[in-house]
Short mmCIF file of C-alpha atoms in Angstrom, two decimals:
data_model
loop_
_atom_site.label_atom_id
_atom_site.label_comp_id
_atom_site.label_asym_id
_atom_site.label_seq_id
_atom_site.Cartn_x
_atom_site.Cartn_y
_atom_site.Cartn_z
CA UNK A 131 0.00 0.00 0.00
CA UNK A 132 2.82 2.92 0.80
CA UNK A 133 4.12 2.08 -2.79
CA UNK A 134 0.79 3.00 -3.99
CA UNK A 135 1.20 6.53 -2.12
CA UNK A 136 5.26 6.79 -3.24
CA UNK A 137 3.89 6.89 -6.62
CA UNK A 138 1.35 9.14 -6.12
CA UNK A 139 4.28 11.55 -4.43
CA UNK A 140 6.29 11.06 -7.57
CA UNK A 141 3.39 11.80 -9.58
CA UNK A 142 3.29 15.30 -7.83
CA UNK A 143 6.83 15.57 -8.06
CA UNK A 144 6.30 15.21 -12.07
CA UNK A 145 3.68 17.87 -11.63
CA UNK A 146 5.86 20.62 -9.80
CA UNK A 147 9.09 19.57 -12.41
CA UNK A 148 6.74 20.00 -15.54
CA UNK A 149 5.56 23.21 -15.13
CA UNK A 150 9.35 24.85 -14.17
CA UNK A 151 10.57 23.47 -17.78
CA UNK A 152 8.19 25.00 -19.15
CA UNK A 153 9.13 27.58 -17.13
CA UNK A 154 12.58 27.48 -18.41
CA UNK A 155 11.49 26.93 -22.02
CA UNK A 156 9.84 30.58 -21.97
CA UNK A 157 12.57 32.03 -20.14
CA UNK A 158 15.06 31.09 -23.09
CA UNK A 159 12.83 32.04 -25.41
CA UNK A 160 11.83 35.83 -24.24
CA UNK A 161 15.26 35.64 -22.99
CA UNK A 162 16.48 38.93 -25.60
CA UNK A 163 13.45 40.86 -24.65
CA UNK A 164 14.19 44.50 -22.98
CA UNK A 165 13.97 44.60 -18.52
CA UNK A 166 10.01 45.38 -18.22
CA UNK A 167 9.68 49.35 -17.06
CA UNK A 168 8.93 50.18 -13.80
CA UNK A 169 5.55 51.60 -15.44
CA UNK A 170 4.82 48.11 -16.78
CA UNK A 171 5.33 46.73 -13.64
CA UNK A 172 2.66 48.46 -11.64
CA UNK A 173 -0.69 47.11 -10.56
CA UNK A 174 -3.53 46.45 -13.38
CA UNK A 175 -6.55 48.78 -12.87
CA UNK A 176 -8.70 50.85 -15.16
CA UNK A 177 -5.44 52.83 -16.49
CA UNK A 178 -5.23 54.29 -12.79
CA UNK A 179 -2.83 54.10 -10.40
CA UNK A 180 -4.41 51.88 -7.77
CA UNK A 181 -5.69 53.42 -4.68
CA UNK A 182 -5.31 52.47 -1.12
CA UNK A 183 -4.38 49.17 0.44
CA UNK A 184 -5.57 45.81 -0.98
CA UNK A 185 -4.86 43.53 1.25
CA UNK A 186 -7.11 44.13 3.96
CA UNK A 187 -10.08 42.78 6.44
CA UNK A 188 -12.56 40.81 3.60
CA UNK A 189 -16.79 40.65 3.47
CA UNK A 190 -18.04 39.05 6.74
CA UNK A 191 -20.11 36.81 4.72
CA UNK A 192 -17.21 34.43 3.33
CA UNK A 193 -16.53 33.30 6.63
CA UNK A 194 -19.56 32.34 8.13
CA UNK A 195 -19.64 29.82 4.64
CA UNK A 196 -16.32 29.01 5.96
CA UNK A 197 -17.51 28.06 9.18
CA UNK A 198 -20.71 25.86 8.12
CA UNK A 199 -18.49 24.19 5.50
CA UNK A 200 -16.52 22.86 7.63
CA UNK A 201 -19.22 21.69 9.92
CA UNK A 202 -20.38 19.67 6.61
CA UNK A 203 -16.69 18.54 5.55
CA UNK A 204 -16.47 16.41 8.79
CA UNK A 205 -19.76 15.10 8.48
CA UNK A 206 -18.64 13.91 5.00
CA UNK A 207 -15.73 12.16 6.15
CA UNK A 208 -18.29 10.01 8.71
CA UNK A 209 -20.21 9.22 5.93
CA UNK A 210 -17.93 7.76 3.75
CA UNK A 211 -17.06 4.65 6.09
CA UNK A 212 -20.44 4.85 6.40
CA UNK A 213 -21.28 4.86 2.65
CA UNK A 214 -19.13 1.77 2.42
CA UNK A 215 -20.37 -1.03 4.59
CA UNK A 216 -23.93 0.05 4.12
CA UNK A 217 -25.41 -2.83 2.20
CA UNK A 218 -23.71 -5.30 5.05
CA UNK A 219 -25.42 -3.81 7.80
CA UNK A 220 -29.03 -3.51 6.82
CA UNK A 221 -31.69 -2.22 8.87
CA UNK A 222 -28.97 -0.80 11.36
CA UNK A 223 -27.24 1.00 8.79
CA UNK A 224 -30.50 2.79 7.83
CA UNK A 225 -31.62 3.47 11.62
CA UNK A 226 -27.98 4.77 12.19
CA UNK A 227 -28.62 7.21 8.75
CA UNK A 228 -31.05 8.66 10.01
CA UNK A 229 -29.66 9.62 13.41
CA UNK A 230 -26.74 10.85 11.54
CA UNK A 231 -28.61 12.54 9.27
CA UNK A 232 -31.02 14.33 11.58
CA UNK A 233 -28.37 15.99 13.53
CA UNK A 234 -26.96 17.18 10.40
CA UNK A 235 -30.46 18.97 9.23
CA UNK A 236 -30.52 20.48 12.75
CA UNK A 237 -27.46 22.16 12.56
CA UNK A 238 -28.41 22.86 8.71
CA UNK A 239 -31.83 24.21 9.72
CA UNK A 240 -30.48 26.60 12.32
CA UNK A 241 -27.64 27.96 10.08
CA UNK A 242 -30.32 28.51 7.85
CA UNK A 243 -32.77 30.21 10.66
CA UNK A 244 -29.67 31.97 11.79
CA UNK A 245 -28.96 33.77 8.46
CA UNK A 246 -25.14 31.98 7.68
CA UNK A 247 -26.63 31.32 4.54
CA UNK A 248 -27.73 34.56 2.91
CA UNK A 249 -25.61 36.83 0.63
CA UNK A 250 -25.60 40.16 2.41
CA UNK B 255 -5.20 -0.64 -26.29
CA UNK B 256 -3.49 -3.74 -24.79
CA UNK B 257 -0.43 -2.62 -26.63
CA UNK B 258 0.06 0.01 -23.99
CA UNK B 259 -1.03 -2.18 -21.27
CA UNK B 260 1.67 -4.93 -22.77
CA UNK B 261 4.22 -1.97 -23.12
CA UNK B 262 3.75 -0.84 -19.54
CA UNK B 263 4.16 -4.96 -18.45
CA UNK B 264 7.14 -4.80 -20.34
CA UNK B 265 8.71 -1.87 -18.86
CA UNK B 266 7.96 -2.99 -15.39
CA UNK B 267 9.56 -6.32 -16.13
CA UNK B 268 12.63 -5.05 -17.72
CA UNK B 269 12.97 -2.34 -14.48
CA UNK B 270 12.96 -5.88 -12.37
CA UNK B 271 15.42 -7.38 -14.57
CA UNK B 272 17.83 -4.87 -14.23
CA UNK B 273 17.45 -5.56 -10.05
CA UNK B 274 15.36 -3.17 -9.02
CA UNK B 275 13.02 -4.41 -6.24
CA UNK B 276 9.09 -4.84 -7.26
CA UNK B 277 8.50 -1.84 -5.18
CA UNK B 278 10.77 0.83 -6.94
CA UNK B 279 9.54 -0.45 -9.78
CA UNK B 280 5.96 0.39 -9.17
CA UNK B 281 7.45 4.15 -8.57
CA UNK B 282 9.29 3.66 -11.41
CA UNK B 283 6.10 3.02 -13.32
CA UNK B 284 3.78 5.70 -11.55
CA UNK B 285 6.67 8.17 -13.30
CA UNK B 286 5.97 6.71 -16.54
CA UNK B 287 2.49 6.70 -16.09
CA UNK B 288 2.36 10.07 -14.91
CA UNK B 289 4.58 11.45 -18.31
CA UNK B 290 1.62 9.94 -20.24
CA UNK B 291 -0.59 11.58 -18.14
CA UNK B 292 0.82 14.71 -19.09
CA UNK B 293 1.04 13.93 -22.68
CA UNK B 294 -2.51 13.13 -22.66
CA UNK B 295 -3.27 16.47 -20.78
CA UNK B 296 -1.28 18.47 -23.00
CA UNK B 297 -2.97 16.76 -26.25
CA UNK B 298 -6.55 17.82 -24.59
CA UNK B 299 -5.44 21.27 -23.57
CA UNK B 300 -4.77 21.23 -27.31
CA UNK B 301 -7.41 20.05 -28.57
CA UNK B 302 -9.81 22.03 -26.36
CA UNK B 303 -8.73 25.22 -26.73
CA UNK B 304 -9.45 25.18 -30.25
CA UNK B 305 -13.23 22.73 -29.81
CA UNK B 306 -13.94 26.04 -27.48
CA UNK B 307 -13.46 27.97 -30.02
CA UNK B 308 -14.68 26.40 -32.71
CA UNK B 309 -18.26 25.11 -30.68
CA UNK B 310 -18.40 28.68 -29.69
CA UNK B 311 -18.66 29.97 -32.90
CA UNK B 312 -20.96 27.35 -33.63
CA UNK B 313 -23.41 27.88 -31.22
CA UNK B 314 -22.99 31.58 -31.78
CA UNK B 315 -23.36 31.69 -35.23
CA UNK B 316 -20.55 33.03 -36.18
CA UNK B 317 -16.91 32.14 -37.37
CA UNK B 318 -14.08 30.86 -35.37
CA UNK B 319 -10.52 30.56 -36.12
CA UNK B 320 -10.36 28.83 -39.65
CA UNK B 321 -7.93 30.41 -41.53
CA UNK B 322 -4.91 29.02 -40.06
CA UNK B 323 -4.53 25.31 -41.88
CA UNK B 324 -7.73 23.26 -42.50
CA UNK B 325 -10.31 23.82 -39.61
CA UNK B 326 -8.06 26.69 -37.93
CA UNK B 327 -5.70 23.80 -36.54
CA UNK B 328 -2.81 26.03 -37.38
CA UNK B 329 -3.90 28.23 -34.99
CA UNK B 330 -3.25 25.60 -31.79
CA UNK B 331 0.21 25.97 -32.87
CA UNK B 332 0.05 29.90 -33.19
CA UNK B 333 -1.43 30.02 -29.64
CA UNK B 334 1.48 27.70 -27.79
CA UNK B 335 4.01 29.47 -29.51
CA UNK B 336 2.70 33.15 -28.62
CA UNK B 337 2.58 31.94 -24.66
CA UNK B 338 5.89 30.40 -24.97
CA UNK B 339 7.49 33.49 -26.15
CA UNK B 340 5.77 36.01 -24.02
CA UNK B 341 7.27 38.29 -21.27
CA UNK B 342 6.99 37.19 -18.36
CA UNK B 343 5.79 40.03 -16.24
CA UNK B 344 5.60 39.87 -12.48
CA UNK B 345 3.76 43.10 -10.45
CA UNK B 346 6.12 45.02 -8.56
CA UNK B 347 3.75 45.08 -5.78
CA UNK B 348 2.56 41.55 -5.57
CA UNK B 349 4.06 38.77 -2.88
CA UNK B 350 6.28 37.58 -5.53
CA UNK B 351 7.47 33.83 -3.71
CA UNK B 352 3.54 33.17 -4.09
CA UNK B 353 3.06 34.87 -6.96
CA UNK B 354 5.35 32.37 -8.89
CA UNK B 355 4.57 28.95 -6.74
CA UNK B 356 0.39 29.72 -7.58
CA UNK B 357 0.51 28.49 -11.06
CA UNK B 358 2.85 25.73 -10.48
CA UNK B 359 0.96 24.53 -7.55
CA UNK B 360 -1.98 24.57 -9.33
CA UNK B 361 -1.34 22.53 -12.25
CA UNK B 362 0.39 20.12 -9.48
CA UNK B 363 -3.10 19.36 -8.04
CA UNK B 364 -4.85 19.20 -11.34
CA UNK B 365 -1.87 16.21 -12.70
CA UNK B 366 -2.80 14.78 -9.59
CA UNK B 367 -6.48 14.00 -9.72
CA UNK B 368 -4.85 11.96 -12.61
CA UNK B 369 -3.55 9.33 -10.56
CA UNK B 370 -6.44 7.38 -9.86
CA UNK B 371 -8.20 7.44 -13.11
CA UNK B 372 -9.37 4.38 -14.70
CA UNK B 373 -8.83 4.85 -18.42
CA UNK B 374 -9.34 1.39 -19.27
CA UNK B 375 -9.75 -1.84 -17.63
CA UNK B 376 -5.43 -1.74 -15.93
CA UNK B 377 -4.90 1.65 -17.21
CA UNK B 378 -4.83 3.66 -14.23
CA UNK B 379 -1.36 4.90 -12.42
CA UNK B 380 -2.36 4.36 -8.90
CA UNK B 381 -5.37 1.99 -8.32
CA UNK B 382 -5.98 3.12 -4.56
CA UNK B 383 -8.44 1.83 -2.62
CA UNK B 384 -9.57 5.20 -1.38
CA UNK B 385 -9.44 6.19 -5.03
CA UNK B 386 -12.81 8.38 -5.59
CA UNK B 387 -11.91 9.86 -1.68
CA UNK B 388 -8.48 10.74 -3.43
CA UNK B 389 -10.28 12.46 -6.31
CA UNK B 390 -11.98 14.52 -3.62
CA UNK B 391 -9.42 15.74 -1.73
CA UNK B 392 -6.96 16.17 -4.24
CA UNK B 393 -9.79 18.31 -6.39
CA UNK B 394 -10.44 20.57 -3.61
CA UNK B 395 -6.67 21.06 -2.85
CA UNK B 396 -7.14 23.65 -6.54
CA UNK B 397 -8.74 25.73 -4.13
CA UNK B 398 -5.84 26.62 -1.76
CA UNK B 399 -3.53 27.44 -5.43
CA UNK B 400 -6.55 29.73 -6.54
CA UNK B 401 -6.26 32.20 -3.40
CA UNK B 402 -2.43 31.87 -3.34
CA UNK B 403 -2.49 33.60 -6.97
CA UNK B 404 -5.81 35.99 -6.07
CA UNK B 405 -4.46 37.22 -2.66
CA UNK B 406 -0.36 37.42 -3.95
CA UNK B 407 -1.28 39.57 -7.09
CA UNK B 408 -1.83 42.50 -4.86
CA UNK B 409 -4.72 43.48 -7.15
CA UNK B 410 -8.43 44.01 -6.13
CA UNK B 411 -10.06 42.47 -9.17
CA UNK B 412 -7.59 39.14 -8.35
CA UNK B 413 -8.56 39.45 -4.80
CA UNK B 414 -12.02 39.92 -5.20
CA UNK B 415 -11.99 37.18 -7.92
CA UNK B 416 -9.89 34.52 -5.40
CA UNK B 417 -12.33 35.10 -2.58
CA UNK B 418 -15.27 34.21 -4.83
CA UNK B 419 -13.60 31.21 -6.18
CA UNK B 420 -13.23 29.94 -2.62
CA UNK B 421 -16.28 30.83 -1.54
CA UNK B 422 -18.01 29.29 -4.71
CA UNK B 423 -15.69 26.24 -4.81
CA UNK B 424 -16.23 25.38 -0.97
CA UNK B 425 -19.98 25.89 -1.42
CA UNK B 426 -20.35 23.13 -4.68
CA UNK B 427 -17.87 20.50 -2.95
CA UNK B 428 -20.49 19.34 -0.30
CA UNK B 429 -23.33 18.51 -3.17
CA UNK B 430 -20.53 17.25 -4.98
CA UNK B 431 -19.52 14.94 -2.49
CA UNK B 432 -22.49 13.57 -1.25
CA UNK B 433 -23.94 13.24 -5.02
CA UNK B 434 -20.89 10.63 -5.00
CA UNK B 435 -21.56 9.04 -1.20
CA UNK B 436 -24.85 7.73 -3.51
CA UNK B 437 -22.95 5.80 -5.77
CA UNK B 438 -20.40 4.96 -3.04
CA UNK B 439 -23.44 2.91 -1.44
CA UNK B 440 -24.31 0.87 -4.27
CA UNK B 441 -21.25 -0.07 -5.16
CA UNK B 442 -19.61 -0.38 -1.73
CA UNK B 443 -16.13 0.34 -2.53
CA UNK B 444 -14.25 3.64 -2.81
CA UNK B 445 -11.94 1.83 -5.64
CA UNK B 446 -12.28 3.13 -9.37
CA UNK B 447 -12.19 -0.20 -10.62
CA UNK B 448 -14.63 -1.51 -8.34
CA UNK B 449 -16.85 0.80 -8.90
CA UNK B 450 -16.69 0.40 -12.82
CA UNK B 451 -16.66 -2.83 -12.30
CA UNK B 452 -20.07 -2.84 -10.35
CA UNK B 453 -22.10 -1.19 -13.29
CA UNK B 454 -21.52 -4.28 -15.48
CA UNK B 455 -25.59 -4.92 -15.72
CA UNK B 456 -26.79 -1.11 -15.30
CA UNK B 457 -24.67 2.12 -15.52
CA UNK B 458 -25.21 4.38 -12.05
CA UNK B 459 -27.06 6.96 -13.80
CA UNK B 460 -29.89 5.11 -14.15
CA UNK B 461 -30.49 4.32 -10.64
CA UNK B 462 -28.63 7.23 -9.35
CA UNK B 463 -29.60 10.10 -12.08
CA UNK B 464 -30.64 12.83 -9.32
CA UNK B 465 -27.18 12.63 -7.98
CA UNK B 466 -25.50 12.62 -11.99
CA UNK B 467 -27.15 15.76 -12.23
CA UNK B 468 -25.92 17.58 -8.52
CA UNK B 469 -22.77 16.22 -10.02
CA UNK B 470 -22.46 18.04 -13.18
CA UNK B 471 -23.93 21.21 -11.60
CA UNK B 472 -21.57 20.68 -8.86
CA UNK B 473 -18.33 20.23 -11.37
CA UNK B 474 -19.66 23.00 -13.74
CA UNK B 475 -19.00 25.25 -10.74
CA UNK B 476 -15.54 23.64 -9.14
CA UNK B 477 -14.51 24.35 -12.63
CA UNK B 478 -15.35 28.19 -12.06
CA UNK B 479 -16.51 27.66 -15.94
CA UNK B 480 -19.79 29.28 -17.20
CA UNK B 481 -22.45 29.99 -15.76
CA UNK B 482 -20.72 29.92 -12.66
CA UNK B 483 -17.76 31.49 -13.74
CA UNK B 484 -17.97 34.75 -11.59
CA UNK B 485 -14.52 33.95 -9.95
CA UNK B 486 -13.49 35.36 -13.66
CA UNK B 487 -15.98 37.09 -14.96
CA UNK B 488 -14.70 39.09 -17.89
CA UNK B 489 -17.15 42.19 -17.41
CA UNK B 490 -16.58 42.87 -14.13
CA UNK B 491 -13.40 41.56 -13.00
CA UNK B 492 -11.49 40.82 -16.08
CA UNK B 493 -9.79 37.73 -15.04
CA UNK B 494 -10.57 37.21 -11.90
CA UNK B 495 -7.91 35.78 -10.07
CA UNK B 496 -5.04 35.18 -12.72
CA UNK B 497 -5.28 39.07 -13.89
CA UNK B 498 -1.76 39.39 -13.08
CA UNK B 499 -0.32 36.79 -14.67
CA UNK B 500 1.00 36.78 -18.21
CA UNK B 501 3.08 34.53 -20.58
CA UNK B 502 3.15 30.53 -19.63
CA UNK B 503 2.22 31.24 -16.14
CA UNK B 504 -0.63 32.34 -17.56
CA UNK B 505 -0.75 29.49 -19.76
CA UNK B 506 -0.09 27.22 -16.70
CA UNK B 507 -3.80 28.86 -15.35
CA UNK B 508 -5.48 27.14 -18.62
CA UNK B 509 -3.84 24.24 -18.85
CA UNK B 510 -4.45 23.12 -14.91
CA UNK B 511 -8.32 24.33 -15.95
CA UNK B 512 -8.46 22.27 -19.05
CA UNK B 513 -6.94 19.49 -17.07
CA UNK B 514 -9.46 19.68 -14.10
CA UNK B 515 -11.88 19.40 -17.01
CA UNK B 516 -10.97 16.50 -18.43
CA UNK B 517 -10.43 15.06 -14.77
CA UNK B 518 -14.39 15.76 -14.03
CA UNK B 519 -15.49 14.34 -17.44
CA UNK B 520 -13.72 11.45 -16.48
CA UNK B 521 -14.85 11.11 -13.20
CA UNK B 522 -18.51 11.77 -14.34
CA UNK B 523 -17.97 8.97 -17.12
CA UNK B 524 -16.31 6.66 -14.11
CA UNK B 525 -18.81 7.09 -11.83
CA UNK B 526 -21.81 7.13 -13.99
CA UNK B 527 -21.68 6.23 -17.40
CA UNK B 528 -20.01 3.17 -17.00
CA UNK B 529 -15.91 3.78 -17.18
CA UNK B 530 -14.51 1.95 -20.04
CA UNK B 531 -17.31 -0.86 -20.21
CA UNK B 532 -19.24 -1.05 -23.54
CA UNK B 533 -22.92 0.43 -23.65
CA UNK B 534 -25.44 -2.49 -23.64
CA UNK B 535 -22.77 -5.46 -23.43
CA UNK B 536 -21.48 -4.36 -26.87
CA UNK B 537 -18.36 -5.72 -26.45
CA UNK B 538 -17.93 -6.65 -30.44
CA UNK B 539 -19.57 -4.66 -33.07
CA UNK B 540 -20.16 -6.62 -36.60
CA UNK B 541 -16.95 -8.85 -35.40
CA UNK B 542 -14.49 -6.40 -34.11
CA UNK B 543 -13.77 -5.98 -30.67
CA UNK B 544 -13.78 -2.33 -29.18
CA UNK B 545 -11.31 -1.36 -26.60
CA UNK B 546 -12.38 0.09 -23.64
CA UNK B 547 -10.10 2.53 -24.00
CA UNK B 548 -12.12 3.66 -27.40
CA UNK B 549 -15.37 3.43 -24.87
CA UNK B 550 -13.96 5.83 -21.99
CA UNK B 551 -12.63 8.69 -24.60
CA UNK B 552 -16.49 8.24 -26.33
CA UNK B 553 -18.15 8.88 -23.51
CA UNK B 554 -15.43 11.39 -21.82
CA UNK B 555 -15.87 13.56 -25.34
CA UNK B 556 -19.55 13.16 -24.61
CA UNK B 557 -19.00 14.84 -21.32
CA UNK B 558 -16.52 17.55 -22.49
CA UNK B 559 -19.33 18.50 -25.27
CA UNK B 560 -21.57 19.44 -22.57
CA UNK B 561 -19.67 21.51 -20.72
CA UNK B 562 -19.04 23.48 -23.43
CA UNK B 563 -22.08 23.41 -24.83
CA UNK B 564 -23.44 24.67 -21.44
CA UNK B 565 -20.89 27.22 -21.23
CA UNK B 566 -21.94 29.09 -24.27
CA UNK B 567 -25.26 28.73 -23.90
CA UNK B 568 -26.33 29.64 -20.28
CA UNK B 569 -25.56 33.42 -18.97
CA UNK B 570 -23.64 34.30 -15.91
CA UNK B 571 -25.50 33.72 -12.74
CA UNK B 572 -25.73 36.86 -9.98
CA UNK B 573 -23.39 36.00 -6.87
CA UNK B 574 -26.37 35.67 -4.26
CA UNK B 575 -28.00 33.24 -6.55
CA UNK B 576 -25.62 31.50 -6.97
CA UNK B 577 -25.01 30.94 -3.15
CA UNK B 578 -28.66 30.30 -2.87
CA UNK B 579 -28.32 27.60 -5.61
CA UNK B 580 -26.07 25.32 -3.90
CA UNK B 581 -27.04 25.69 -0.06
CA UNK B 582 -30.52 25.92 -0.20
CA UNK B 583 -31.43 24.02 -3.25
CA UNK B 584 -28.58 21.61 -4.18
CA UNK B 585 -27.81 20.62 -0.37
CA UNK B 586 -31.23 19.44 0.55
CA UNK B 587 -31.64 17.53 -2.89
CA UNK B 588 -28.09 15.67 -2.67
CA UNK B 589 -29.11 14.84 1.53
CA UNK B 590 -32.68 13.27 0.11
CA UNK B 591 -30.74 11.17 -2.29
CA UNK B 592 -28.96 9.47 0.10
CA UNK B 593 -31.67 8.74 2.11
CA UNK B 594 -33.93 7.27 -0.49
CA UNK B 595 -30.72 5.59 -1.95
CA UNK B 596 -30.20 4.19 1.36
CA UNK B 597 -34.08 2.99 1.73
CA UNK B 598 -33.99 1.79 -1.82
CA UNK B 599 -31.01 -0.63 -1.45
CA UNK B 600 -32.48 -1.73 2.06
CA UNK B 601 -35.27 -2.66 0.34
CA UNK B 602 -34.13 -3.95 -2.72
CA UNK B 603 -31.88 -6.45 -0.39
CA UNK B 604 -35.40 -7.20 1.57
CA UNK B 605 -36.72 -8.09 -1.99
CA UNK B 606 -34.02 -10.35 -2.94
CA UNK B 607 -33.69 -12.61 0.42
#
């Protein structure tokens, strides 16, 4: 089994080597262009020089998706074992679903109730 | 197809002749297997850059590239070329360490949702038993390499753009992944192989066609492609989160988008349609036996149509809706599939014994 997951590691190391010669190809080949300007090197906007800081505090909204997304992640990774022996467990299986699954709609309803959901 | 298969048998032997041990071979062979993977990624890039183009024009009645060689295929070459040779221009004010490592990251995650699909029956890198969990969590890692690029351009369309791809992309994974937990129950295994395996009598989207469809929807917008492409929308924020970039980073955006295409068609095709098993036990048509190979790029084409075809015919849905769509609409359905999945095969199984 960790063979299985060595090869998936060299399979990302293929990805992270592929894209630098490609890289490297480029680099050769715009290699005689001129040094960009300092003018070219500025932030894209509308032909403006950008205004104010852009890094800063983001829309409260994002985060509260954040936070029930994460609630449903973890659920997700229950259900998968879950998911799996299903058919050998029968009528347990489905009483234990919908336990599971009940808790889940509460704290789905009350996210709801509470708002988390809407786009202010 | 079995020539490759044969070749790949051949390579692995030869590797153990030479004294390697049977488990650096495997490694050996993932690294082979993930070059072709690349190769076959770079061919699709290829090859849908210019279908976009051309089905665009299509549906839009009008004329796509076609002066370059016969059907505009000239133009491919034109495109790669241009990219190649382009400066490569990085914003004085961006966080330029994470500026560079977005794009490379990115295509990383999209080669790797590579490694555990079945292409035909032995023709998959990595057959791991948590395969379709490794498809997951791998697909979702694309998110992380999407705010890296918005949030280090230093720009406010690319921040604005990365925030909405997260917030979009975190939104469409849970329909996404319990469409799949359906499928996961029927077949009770998380392996690719089992699970093509399983729909030798009746393809999944027959029983399971509620969750095919939270599937595509859900994909359509992972893929931040039309009509849920508002992570990039051209009108009002240009490109989104790769605004910045220019030259073969740039191109490095595409590709890892084409790629996480073709890694959802393929997925949908695995999962659904059947993999590389022949429609209606067709096995041999008038005498001559089809690879499955020839089956999964059929039906993976089939896929890739659509989302094209969707992209240029649906317009751009508002942000709100959008969030709407997939908590209150797409949630609830994918949760009621399970459970009348769940009562089904409980039932079914009563039937039977």
């Amino acid at each position: 089994m960790l063979t299985s997951y060595a090869g998936v590691g060299v399979i990302f190391l293929v990805g992270i080597i592929f894209p630098l010669i490609l890289l490297g190809v480029s680099a050769i080949l715009h290699s005689n262009h001129k040094k960009p300007t300092p003018t070219k090197l500025l932030t894209y906007e509308c032909g403006l020089e950008t205004e104010g800081d852009t890094w800063i505090q983001f829309k409260l909204s994002y985060f509260m998706y954040a936070l029930v997304f994460v609630a449903f992640d973890v659920e997700t990774i229950f259900l998968y074992p879950w998911a799996i022996k299903f058919q050998s467990l029968g009528l347990f299986a489905i009483v234990e679903m919908f336990i599971f699954i009940t808790i889940l709609l509460l704290g789905y309803w009350y996210a709801w109730k509470e708002g988390a959901l809407e786009w202010i | 197809m079995q020539i490759l298969i044969n070749l790949a048998n051949g390579i692995r032997s030869w590797l153990e002749g030479m004294g390697l041990s049977a488990a650096s071979a495997e490694v050996i062979m993932s690294a082979v297997g993930a070059l072709a993977v690349v190769i076959f990624i770079l061919t699709h890039v290829i090859i849908l850059i210019l279908a976009e183009r051309r089905v665009a024009a299509f549906i839009q009645i009008r004329k796509g590239p076609n002066r370059l060689g016969p059907l505009g295929i000239g133009q491919v070459i034109a495109d790669v070329v241009k990219t190649l040779s382009k400066e490569d221009i990085i914003p004085a004010a961006a966080d330029k360490f994470v500026f560079k490592i977005a794009s490379t990251t990115l295509f990383a995650t999209a080669l790797l949702t590579f490694a555990v699909i079945p292409f035909s029956k032995g023709m998959v890198i990595q057959d791991l038993n948590i395969g379709i969990f490794y498809f997951i969590a791998m697909a979702s890692t694309g998110t992380l390499s999407i705010l890296m690029a918005g949030w280090a351009s230093n720009n406010k369309y690319a921040l604005i753009g990365g925030m909405r791809a997260v917030a979009q992309m975190i939104s469409y994974e849970i329909p996404m992944v319990f469409s799949i937990l359906g499928v996961v129950m029927l077949t009770g295994s998380l392996k690719m192989s089992d699970i093509v395996l399983a729909q030798k009598n009746m393809w999944f989207i027959v029983p399971q066609f509620i969750a095919f469809v939270v599937y595509y929807v859900a994909a359509t917008a992972e893929l931040n492609r039309a009509p849920f492409d508002l992570a990039e929308g051209e009108q009002e924020l240009i490109a989104g989160y790769f605004i910045e970039y220019s030259g073969i980073r740039w191109a490095l955006f595409m590709m890892a988008e084409y790629a996480s295409m073709v890694a959802a068609s393929a997925i949908a095709t695995t999962l659904f349609l059947g993999g590389w098993l022949a429609p209606f036990g067709l096995d041999t048509i008038f005498g001559v036996t089809i690879p499955g190979f020839v089956w999964f790029m059929i039906k993976l084409y089939f896929m890739l149509f659509t989302f094209l075809w969707v992209r240029w015919t649906f317009p751009r849905l508002r942000v709100d809706h959008l969030m709407h769509f997939g908590w209150k609409f797409l949630i609830p359905v994918s949760l009621a599939n399970i459970l009348v999945t769940g009562i089904g095969i409980y039932v079914y199984q009563r039937i039977i014994s």
